[in-house]
mmCIF file of C-alpha atoms in Angstrom:
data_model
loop_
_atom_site.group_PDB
_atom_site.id
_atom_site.type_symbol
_atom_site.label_atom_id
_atom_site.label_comp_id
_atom_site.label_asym_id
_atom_site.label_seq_id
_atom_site.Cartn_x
_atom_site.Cartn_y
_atom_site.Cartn_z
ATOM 1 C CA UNK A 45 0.000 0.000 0.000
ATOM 2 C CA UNK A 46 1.413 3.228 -0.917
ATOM 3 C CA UNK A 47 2.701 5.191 2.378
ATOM 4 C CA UNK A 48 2.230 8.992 3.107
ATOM 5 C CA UNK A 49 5.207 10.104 1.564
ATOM 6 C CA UNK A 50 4.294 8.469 -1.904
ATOM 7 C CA UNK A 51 1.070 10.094 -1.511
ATOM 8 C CA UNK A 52 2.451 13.418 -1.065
ATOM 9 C CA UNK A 53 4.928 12.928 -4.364
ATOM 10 C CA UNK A 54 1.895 12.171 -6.407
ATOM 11 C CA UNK A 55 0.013 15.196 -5.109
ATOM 12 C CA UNK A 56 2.726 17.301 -5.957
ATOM 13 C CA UNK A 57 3.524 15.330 -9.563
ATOM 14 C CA UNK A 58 -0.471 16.145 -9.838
ATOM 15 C CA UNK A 59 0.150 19.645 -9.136
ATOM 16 C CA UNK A 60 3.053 19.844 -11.696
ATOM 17 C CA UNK A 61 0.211 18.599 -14.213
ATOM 18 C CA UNK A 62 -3.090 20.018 -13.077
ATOM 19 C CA UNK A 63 -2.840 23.099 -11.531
ATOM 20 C CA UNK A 64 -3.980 26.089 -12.816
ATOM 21 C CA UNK A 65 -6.266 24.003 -15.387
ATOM 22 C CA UNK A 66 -10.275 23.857 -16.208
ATOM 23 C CA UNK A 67 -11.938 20.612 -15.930
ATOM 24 C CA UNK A 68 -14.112 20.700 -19.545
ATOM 25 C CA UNK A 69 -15.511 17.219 -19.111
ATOM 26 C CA UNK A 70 -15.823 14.849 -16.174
ATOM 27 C CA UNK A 71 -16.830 11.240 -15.882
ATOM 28 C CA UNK A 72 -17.577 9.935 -12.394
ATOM 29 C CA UNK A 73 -17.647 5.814 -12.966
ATOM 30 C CA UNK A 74 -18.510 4.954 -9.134
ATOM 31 C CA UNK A 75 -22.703 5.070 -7.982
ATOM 32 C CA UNK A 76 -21.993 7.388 -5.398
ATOM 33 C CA UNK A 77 -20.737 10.290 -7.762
ATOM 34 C CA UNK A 78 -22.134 9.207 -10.843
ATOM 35 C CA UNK A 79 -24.572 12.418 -11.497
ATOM 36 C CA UNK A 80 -21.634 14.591 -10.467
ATOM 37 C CA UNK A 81 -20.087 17.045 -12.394
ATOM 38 C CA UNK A 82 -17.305 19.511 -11.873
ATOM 39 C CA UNK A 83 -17.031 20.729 -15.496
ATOM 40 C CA UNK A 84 -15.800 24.414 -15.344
ATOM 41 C CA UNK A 85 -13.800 24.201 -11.889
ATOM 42 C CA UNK A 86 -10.474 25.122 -12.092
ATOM 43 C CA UNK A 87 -8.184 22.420 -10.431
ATOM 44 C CA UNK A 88 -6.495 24.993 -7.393
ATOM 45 C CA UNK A 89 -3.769 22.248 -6.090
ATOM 46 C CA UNK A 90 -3.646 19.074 -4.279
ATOM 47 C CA UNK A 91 -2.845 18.302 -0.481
ATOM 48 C CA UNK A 92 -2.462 14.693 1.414
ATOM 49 C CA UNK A 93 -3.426 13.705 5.227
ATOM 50 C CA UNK A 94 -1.593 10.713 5.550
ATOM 51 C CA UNK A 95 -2.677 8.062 2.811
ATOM 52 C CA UNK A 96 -5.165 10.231 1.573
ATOM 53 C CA UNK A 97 -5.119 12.629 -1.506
ATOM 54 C CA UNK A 98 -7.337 15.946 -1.574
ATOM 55 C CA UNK A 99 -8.081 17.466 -5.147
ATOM 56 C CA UNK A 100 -8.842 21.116 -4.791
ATOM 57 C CA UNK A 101 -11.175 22.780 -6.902
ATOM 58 C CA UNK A 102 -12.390 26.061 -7.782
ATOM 59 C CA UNK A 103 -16.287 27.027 -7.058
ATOM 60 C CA UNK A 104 -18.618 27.091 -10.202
ATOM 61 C CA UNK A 105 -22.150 28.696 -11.115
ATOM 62 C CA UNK A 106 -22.633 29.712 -7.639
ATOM 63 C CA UNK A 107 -21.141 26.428 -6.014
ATOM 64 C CA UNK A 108 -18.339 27.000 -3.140
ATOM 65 C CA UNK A 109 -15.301 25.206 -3.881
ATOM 66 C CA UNK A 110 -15.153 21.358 -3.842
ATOM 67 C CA UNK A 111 -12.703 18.554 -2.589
ATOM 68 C CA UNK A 112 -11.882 15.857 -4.542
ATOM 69 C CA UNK A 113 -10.726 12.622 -2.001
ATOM 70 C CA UNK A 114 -9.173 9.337 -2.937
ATOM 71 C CA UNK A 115 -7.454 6.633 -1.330
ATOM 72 C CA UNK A 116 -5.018 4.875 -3.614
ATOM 73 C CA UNK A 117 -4.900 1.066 -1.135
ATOM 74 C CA UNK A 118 -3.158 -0.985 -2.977
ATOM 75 C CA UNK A 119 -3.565 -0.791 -6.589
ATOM 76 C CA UNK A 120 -4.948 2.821 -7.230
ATOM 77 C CA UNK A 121 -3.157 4.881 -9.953
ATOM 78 C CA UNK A 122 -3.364 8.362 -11.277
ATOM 79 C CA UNK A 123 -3.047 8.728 -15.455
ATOM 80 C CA UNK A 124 -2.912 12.128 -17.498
ATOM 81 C CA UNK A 125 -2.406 11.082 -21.082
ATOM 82 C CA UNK A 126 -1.338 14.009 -24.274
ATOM 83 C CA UNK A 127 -4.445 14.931 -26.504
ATOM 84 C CA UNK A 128 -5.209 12.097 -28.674
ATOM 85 C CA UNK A 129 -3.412 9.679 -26.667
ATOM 86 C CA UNK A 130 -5.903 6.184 -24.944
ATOM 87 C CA UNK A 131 -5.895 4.379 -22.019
ATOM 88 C CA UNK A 132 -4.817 0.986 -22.908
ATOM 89 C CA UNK A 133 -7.933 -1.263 -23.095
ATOM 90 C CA UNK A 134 -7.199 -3.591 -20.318
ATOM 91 C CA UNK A 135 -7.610 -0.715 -17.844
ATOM 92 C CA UNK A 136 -10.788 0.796 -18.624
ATOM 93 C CA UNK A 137 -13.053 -1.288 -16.931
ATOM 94 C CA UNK A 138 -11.287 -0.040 -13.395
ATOM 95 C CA UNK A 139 -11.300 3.781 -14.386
ATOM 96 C CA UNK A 140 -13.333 5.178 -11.969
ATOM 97 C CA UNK A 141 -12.757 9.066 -12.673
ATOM 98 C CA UNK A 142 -11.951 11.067 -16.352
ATOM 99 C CA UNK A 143 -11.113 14.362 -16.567
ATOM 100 C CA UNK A 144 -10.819 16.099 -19.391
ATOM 101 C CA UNK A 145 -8.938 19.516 -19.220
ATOM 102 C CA UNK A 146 -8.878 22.602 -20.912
ATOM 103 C CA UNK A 147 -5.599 22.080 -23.302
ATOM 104 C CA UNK A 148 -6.871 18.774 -24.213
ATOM 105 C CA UNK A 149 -5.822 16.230 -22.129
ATOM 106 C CA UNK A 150 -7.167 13.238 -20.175
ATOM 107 C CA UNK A 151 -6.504 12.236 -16.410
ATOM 108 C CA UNK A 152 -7.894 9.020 -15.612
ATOM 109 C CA UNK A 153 -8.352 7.686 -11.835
ATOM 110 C CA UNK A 154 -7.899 3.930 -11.901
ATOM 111 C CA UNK A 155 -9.001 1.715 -9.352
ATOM 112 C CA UNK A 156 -9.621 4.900 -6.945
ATOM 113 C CA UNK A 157 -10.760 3.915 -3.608
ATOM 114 C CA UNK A 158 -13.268 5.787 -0.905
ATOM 115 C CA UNK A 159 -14.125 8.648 -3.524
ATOM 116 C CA UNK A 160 -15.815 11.192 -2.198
ATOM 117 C CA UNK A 161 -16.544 14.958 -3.158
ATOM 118 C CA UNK A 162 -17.371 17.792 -0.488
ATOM 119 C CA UNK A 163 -17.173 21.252 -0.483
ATOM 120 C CA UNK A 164 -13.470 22.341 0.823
ATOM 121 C CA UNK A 165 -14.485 23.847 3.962
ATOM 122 C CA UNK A 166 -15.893 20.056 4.609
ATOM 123 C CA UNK A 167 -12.694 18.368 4.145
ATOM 124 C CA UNK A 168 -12.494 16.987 7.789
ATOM 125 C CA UNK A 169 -15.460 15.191 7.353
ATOM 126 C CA UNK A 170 -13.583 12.599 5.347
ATOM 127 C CA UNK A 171 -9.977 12.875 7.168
ATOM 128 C CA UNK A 172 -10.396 14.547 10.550
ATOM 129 C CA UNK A 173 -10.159 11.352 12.591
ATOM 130 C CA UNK A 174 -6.860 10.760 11.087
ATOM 131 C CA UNK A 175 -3.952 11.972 13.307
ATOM 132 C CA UNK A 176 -1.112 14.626 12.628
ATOM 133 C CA UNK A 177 1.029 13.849 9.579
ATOM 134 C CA UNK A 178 4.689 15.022 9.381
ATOM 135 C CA UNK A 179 4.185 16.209 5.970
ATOM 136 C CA UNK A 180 1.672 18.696 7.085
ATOM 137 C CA UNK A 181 1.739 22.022 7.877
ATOM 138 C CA UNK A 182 0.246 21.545 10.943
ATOM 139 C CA UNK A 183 2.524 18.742 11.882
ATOM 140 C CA UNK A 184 1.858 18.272 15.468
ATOM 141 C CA UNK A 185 4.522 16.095 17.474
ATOM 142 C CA UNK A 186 3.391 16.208 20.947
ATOM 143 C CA UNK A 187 -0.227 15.290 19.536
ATOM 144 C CA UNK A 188 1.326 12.164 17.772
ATOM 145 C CA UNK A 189 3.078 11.237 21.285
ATOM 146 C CA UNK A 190 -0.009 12.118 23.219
ATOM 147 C CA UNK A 191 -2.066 9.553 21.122
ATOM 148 C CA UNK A 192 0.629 6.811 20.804
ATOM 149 C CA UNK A 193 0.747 6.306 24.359
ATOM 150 C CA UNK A 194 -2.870 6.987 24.996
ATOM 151 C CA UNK A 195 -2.939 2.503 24.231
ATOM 152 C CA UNK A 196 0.540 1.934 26.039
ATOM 153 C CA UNK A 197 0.349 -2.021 25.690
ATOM 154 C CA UNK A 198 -0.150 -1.843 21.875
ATOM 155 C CA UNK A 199 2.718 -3.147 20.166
ATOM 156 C CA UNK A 200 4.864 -0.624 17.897
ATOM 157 C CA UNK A 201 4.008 -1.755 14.720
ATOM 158 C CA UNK A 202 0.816 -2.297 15.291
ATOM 159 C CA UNK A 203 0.649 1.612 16.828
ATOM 160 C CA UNK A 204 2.446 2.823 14.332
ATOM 161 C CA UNK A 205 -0.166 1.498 11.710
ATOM 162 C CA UNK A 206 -2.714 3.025 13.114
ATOM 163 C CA UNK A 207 -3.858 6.144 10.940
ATOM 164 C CA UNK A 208 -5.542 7.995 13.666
ATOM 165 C CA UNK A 209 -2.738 8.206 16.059
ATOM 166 C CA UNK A 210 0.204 9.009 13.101
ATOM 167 C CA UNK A 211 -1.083 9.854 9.796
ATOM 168 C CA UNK A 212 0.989 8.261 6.808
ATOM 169 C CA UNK A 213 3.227 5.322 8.108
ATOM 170 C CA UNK A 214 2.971 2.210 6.326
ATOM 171 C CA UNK A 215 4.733 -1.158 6.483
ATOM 172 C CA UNK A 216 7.716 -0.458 5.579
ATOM 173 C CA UNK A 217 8.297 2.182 7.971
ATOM 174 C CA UNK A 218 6.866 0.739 10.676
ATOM 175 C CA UNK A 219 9.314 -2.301 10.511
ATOM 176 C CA UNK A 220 12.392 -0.049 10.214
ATOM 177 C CA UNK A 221 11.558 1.937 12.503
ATOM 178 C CA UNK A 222 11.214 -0.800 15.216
ATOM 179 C CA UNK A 223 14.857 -1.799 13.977
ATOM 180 C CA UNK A 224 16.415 1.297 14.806
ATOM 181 C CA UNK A 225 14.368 1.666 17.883
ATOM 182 C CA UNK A 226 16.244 -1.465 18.898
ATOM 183 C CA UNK A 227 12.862 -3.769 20.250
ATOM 184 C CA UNK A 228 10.767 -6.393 18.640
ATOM 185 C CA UNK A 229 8.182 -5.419 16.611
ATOM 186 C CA UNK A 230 5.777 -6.844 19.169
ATOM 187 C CA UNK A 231 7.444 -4.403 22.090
ATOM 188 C CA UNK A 232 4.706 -2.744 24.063
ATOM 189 C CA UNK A 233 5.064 1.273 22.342
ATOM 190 C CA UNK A 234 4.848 2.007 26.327
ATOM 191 C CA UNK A 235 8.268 0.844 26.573
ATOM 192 C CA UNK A 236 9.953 2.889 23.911
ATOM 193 C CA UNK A 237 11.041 6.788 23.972
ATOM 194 C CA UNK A 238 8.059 7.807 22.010
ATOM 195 C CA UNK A 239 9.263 11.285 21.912
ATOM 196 C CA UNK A 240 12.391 10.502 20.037
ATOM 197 C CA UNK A 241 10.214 7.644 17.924
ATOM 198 C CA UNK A 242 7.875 10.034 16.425
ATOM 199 C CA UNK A 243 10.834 12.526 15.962
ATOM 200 C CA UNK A 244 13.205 10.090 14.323
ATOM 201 C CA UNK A 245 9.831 9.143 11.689
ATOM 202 C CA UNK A 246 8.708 12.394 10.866
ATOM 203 C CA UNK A 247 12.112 13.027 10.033
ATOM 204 C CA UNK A 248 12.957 10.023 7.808
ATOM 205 C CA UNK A 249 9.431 10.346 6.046
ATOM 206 C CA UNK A 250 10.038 14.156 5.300
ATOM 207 C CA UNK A 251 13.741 12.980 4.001
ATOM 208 C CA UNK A 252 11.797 10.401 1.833
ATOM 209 C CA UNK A 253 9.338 12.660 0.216
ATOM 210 C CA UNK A 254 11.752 15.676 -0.306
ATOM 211 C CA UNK A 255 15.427 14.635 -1.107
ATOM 212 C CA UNK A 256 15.840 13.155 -4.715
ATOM 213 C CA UNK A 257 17.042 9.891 -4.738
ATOM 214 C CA UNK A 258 16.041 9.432 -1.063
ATOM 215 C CA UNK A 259 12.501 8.024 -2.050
ATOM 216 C CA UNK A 260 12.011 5.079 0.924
ATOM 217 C CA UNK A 261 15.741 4.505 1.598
ATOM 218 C CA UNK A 262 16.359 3.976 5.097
ATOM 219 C CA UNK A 263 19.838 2.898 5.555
ATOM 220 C CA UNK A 264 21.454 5.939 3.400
ATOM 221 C CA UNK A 265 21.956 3.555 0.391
ATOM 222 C CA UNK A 266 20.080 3.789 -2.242
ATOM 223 C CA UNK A 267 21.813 0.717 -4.131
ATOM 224 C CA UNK A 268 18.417 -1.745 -4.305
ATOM 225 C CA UNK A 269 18.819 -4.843 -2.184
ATOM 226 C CA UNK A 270 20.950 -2.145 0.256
ATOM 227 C CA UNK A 271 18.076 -0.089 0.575
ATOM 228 C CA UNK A 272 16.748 -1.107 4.082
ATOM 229 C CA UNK A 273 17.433 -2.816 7.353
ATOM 230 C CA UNK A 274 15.031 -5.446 7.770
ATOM 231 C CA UNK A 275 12.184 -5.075 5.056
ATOM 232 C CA UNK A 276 12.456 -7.605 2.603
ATOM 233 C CA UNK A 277 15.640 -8.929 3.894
ATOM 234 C CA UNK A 278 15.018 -12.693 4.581
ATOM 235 C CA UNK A 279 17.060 -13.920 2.188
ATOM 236 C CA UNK A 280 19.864 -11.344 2.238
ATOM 237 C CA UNK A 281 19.959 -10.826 6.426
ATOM 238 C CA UNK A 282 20.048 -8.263 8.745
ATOM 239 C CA UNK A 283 22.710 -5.453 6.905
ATOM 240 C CA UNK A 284 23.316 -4.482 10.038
ATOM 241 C CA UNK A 285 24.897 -7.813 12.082
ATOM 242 C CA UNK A 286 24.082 -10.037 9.122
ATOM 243 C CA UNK A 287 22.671 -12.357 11.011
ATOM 244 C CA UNK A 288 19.043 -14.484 10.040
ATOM 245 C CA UNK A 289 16.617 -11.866 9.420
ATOM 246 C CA UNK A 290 12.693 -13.070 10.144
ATOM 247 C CA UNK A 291 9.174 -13.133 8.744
ATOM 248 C CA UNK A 292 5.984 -13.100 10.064
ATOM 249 C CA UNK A 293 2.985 -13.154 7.516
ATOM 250 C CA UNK A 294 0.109 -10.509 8.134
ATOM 251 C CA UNK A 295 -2.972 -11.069 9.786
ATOM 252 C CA UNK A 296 -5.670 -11.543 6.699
ATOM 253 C CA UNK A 297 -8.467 -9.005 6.581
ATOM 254 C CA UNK A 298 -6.095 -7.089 10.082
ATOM 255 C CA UNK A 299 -4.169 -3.411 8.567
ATOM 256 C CA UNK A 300 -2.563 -3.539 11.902
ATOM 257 C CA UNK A 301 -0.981 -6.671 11.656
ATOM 258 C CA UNK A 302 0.938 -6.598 8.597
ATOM 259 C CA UNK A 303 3.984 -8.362 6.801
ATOM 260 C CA UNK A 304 6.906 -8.062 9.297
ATOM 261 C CA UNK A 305 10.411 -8.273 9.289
ATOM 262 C CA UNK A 306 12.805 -8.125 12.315
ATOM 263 C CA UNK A 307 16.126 -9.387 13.456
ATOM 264 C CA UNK A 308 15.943 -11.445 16.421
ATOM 265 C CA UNK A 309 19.401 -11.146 17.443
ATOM 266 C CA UNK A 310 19.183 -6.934 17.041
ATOM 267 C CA UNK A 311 15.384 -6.919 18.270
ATOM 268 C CA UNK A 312 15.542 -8.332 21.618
ATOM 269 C CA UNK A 313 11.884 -8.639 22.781
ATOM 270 C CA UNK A 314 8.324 -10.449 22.513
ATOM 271 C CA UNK A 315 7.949 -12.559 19.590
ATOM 272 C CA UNK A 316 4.657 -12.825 17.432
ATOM 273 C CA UNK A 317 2.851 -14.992 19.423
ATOM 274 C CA UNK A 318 2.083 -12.340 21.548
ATOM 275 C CA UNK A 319 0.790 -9.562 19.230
ATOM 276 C CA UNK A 320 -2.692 -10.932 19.026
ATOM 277 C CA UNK A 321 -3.128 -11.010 23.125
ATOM 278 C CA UNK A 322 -1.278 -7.568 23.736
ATOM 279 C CA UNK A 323 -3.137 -5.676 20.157
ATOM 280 C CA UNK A 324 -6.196 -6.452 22.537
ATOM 281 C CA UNK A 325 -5.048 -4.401 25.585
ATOM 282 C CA UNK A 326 -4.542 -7.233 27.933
ATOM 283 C CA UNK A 327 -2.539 -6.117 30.948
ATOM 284 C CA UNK A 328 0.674 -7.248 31.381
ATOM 285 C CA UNK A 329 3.846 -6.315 33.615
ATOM 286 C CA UNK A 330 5.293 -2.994 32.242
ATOM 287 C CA UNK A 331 9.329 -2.689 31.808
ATOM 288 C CA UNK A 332 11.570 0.558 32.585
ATOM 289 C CA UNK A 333 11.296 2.969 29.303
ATOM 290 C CA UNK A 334 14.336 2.006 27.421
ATOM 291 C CA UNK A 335 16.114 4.240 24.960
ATOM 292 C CA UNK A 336 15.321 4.386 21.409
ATOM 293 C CA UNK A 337 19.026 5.779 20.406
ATOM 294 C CA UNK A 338 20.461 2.254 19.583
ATOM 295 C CA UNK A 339 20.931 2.101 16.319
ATOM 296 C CA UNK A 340 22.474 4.307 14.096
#
């Protein structure tokens, strides 16, 4: 699934193409916008809260502005083809959205998820109960802490998954984080500095989005197969002891229990058997916070 900071590329590879342009012609292919139309708004920008992508649009015949919101999952795609160019055929049957602008060409919205179209000043009615994203504005850290440990006994990756608490971390970041925290994945994020957790991700996902050739490297490499720590490292090992790294398959139908990878030599702490029981909230002896400085 794609994580907040490829989100917030695409909204700003969208802005490169859209901005500043006149929808002529649009083509809502999803029942709850089908009688829609925003033919005549002028596309004003895009913005992302976490995972999800906000198309800003001009008001038209009396109508206040309007909010365009999508929510790529795992196989959503945004398309703007030259005039006279098609979509090949084996796509059309998952467009969901066409757009056709003012200088003639086409943006299609394939396999779109959760569409939706408000009027701007309603925006939070579709991402208000998400929680404060580093790519923001109005980043807020101590918020982000504050709601982290409001579930102590969760475990990290499992908090760290969770939207409402820290917009825009996915999979991948939530399993290299917990290697350069230092704890299993399954580590109670009671027991970690939280402070210098959510510092150390807003951080790497603002490096991701913003630094060319940084796009989701986490170890400073960007040679592929050097790339990360952990994540998708069970054949290679851990890059940083090289020891046996492991894999536990996601939870089906569970977004908080996803693919993970740890070390178990460089991850001292609970092992998977243990995430179901502790995801729960079930009480269980609390440790001294330990440091999250221990890998660098």
């Amino acid at each position: 699934m794609p994580e907040g900071d490829s989100v917030w590329k695409l909204a700003r590879r969208l802005d490169r193409q859209l901005a500043g342009h006149t929808v002529a012609r649009s083509d809502f292919r999803t029942p709850a916008l089908a009688t829609r139309d925003v033919s005549g708004r002028e596309v004003l920008g895009h913005d992302t809260h976490g995972k999800h992508l906000l198309t800003r649009l001009s008001g038209s015949a009396g109508s206040p502005p309007a909010t365009l919101h999508s929510h790529l999952r795992m196989d959503g795609s945004w398309s703007t083809l030259a005039p006279g160019k098609r979509l090949p055929g084996k796509l059309q049957p998952h467009v969901r959205l066409v757009l056709s602008l003012d200088d003639g060409r086409t943006v299609h919205g394939i396999r779109l998820h959760d569409l939706a179209l408000v009027p701007t000043d309603r925006e939070a009615d579709l991402v208000g109960h998400l929680g404060p994203d580093p790519l923001r504005d109005d980043w807020d850290a101590d918020e982000a802490v504050r709601r982290l440990l409001a579930h102590p006994d969760v475990p990290l990756v499992t908090a760290l998954l969770e939207q409402r608490s820290l917009a825009g971390l996915g999979n991948l970041w939530a399993n290299e984080l917990a290697f350069l925290t230092g704890v299993s994945p399954w580590t109670a994020i009671g027991e970690v500095d939280v402070a210098h957790l959510v510092e150390r991700a807003a951080t790497m996902l603002r490096h991701s989005a913003t630094v060319p050739g940084a796009y989701q490297v986490t170890t400073g490499s960007p040679v592929r197969g050097d790339d990360h720590w952990v994540t998708g490292r069970q054949r290679q090992g851990c890059r940083r002891c090289g020891g046996p790294v492991s894999v536990q398959a996601e939870v089906p139908g569970d977004a908080a229990n996803r693919r993970t990878w740890w070390c178990r030599a460089c991850q001292p702490g609970p092992g998977p058997e243990q995430r179901v029981r502790r995801g729960a909230g079930a009480a269980r002896p609390r440790r001294p916070s330990r440091s999250s400085t221990g890998r660098r």
